[in-house]
Protein backbone atom coordinates (compact mmCIF):
# COMPACT_ATOMS: atom_id res chain seq x y z
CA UNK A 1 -27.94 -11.48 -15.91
CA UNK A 2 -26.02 -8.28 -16.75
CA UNK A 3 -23.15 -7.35 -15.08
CA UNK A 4 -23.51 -3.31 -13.35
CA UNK A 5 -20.58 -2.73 -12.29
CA UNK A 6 -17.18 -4.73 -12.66
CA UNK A 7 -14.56 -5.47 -9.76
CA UNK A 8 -12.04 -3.72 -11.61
CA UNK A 9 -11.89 -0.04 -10.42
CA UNK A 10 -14.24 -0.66 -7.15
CA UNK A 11 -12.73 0.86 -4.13
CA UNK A 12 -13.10 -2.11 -2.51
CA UNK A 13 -11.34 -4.07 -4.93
CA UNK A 14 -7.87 -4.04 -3.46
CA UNK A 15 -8.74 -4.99 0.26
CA UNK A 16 -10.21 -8.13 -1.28
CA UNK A 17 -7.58 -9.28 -2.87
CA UNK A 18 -5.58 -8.84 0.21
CA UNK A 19 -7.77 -10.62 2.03
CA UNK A 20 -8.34 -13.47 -0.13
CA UNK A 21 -4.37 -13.29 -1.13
CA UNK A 22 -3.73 -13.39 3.18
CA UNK A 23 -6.36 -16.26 3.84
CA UNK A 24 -4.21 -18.14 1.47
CA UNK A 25 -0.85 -17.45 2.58
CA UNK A 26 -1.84 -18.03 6.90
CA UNK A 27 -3.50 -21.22 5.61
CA UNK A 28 -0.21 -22.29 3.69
CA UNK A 29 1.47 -21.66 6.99
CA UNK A 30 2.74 -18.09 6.75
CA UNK A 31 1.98 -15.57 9.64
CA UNK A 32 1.34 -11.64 8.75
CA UNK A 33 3.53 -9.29 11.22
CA UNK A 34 1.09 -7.37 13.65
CA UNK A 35 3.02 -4.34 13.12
CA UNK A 36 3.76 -4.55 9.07
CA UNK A 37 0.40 -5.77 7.57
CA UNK A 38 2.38 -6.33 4.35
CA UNK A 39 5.47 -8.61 6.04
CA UNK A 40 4.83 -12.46 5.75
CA UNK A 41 6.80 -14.67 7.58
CA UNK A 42 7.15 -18.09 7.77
CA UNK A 43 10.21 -19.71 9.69
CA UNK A 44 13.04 -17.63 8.59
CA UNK A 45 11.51 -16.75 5.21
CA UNK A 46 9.71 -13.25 5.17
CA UNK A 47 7.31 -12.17 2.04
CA UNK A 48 6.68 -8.81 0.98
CA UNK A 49 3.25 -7.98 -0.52
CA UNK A 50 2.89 -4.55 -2.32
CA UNK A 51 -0.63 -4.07 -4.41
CA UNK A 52 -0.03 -7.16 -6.34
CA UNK A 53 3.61 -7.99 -5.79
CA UNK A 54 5.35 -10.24 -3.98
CA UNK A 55 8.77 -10.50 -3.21
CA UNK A 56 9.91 -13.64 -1.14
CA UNK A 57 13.33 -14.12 0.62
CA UNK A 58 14.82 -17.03 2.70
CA UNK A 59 18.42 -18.78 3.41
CA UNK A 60 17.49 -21.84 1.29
CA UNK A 61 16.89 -21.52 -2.29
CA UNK A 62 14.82 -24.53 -3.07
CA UNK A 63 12.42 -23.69 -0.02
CA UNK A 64 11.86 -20.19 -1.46
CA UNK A 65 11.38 -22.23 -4.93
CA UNK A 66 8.88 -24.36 -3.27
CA UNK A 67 6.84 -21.78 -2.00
CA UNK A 68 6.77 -19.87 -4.74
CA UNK A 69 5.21 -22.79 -6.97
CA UNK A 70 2.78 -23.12 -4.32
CA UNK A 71 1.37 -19.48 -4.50
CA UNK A 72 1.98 -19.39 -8.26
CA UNK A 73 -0.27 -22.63 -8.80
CA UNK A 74 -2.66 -20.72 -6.93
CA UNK A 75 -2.56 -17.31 -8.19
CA UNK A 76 -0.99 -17.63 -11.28
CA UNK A 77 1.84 -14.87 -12.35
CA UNK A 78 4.69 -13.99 -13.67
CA UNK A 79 8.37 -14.10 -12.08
CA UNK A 80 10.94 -11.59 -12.64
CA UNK A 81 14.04 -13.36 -13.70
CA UNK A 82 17.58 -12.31 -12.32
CA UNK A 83 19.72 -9.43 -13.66
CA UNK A 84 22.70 -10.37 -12.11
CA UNK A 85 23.93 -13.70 -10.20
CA UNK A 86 26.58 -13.05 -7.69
CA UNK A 87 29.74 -15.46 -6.90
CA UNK A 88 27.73 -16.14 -3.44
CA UNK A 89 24.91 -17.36 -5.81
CA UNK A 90 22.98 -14.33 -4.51
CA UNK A 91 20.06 -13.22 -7.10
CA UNK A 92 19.87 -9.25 -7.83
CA UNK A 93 16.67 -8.48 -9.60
CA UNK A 94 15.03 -5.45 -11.06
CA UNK A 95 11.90 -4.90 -8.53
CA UNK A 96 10.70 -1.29 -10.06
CA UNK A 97 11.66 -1.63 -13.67
């Protein structure tokens, strides 16, 4: 068979990902926000999805660690490691570097 066209570059290609990237999140148990189709939420943990980022945030650290390994053994990527560590223990990152 010979390929005619590849994914990459189709106008369609980024509302599949987001749809296949979605279907995975709701059936890990995160719910999108009606009014913010790129807001995640899931208890009092919210994800951010922009093109193909994701930024997660929650009050416990190993449940944001936990779901994080769970979408990274899925969709595997790379994590942007901390500039900065606050006294708090609060993680300050470069997201547009």
């Amino acid at each position: 068979m010979r390929l005619l066209k590849c994914l990459y570059g189709l106008k369609i290609s980024p509302r599949k990902w987001f749809d296949t990237y979605r279907v995975h999140l709701e059936k890990s148990g995160w719910s999108m926000d009606p009014r913010e189709p790129g807001l995640f939420r899931k208890g009092q943990m919210k994800l951010t999805v922009y093109v193909d980022d994701s930024l997660i945030a929650g009050p416990d650290e190993a449940l944001v660690r936990a779901e994080m390994q769970q979408i990274l053994a899925r969709f595997p990527g790379k994590v942007v490691p901390p500039t900065e560590v606050c006294d708090d223990g609060t993680e300050v990152r470069d997201l547009l570097g």
